[in-house]
XYZ file of C-alpha atoms in Angstrom:
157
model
C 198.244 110.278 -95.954
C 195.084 109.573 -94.036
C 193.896 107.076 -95.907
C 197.711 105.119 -95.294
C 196.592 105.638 -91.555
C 193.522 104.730 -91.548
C 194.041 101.519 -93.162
C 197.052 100.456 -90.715
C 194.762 101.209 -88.002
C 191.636 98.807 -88.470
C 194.636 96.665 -89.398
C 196.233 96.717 -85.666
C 193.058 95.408 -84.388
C 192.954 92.237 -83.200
C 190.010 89.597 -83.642
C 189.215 90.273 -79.455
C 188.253 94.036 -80.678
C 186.179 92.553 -83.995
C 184.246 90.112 -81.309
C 183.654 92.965 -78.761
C 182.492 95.236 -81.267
C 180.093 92.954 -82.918
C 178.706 91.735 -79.557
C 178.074 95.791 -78.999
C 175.882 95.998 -81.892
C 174.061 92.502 -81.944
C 173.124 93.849 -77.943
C 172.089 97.504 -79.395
C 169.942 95.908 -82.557
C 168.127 93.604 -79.639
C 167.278 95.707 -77.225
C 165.514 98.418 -80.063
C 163.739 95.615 -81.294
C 162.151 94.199 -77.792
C 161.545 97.508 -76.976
C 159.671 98.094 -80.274
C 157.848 94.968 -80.046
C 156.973 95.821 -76.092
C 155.588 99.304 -77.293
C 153.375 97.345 -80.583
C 152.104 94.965 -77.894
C 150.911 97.988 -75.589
C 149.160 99.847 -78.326
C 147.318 96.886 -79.673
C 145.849 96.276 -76.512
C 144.734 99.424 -75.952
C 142.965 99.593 -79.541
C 141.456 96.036 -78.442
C 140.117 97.906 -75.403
C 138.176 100.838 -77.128
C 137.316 98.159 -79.869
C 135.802 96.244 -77.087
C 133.539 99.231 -75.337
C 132.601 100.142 -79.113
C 131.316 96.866 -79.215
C 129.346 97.528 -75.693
C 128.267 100.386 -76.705
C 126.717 99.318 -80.001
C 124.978 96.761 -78.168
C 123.636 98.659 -75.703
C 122.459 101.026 -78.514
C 120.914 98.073 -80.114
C 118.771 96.894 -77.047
C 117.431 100.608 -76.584
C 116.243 100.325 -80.243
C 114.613 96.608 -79.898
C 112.965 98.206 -76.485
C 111.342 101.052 -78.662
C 107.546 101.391 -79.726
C 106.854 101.457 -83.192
C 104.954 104.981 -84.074
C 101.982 104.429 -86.071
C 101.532 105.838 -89.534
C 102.140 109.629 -89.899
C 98.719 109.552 -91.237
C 96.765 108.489 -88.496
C 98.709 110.704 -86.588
C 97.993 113.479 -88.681
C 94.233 113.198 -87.786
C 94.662 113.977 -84.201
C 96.857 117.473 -85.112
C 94.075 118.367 -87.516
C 91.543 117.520 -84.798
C 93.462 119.026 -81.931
C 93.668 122.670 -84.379
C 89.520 122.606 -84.820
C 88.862 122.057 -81.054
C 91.242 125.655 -80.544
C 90.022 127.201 -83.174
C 93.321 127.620 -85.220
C 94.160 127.698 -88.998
C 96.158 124.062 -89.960
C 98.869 124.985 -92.621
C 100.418 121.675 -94.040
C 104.126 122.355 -95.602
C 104.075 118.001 -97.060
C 106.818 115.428 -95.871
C 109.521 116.412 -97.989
C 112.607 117.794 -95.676
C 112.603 120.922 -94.923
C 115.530 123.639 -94.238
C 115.221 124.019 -90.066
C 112.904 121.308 -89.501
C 113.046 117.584 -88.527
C 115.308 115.401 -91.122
C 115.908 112.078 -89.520
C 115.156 108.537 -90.010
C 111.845 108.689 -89.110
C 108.693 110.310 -92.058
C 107.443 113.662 -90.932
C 105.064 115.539 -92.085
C 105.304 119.468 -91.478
C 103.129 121.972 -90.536
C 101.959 125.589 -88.999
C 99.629 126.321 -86.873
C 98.241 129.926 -87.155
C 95.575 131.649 -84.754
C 95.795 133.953 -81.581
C 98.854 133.653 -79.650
C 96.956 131.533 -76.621
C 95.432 129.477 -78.994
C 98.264 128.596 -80.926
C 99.994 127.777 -77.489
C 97.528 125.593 -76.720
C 97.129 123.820 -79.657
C 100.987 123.477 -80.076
C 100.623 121.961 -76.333
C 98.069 119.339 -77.079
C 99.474 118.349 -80.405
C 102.974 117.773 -78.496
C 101.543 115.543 -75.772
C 99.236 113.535 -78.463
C 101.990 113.023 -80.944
C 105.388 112.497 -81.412
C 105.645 115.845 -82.442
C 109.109 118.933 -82.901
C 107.972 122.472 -82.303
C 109.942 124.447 -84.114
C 109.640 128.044 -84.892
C 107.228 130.597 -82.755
C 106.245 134.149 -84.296
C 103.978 136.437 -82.959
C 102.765 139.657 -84.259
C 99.835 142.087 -82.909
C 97.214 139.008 -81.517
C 98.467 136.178 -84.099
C 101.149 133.532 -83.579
C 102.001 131.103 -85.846
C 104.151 127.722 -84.485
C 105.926 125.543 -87.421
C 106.541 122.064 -86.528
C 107.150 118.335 -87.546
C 104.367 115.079 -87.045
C 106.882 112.011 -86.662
C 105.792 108.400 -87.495
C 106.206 105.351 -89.657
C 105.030 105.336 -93.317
């Protein structure tokens, strides 16, 4: 019985009704679609914006690193920590270039090392090496009158 109804009642409507109707949904279909296409057009200029200061930012990275010294060989450096460890009277440990857990891993070689003496002279030492040489400090131990400071030489090969 409801299917008998249902069909006489699409049937009463006239082609007026068909029109309005279809005018209704072509409206609805365009108005979701500019409004999808307004929100696309807001989020790709926004990712062009952080693409942009990316870009800045590299650049500005870049110029840093063109402004940088070169370090000279690890080596060379090397000589002034061994020197620097005689003239305070502390024993030079050297723990190689390989990495090492705790201790400098970076782009740069490094050679590794402890220092071991009294606790002013290891100080000291660990001082002078730092303002010689690009040079981490990493651990400090002291026990009685002894210290021992680990750290990391940085240069180029």
């Amino acid at each position: 019985m409801e299917n008998v109804s249902t069909k006489v009642f699409w049937k009463s409507w006239s082609w007026l009704q068909w029109v309005v109707i279809l005018l209704a949904l072509v409206i609805a279909v365009k108005e979701v679609y500019q409004r999808q296409v307004q929100r696309l057009a807001q989020l790709d200029r926004a990712q062009i914006e952080v693409v942009e200061e990316d870009i800045e930012e590299f650049k500005t990275q870049a110029e840093r690193l063109a402004q940088l010294e070169v370090l000279p060989p690890v080596r060379s450096q090397w000589n002034f920590v061994s020197a620097i460890a005689r003239k305070y009277g502390v024993i030079l440990h050297t723990l190689g270039s390989g990495p090492r857990p705790g201790m400098y891993d970076g782009p740069l070689v490094a050679w590794h090392g402890e220092l071991k003496g009294s606790v002013t002279a290891s100080l000291v030492a660990a001082q002078e090496i730092q303002k010689a040489v690009p040079t981490y400090l990493y651990k400090f131990s002291a026990s009685g009158g002894s210290a021992t400071v680990a750290f990391s030489v940085l240069g180029s090969e």
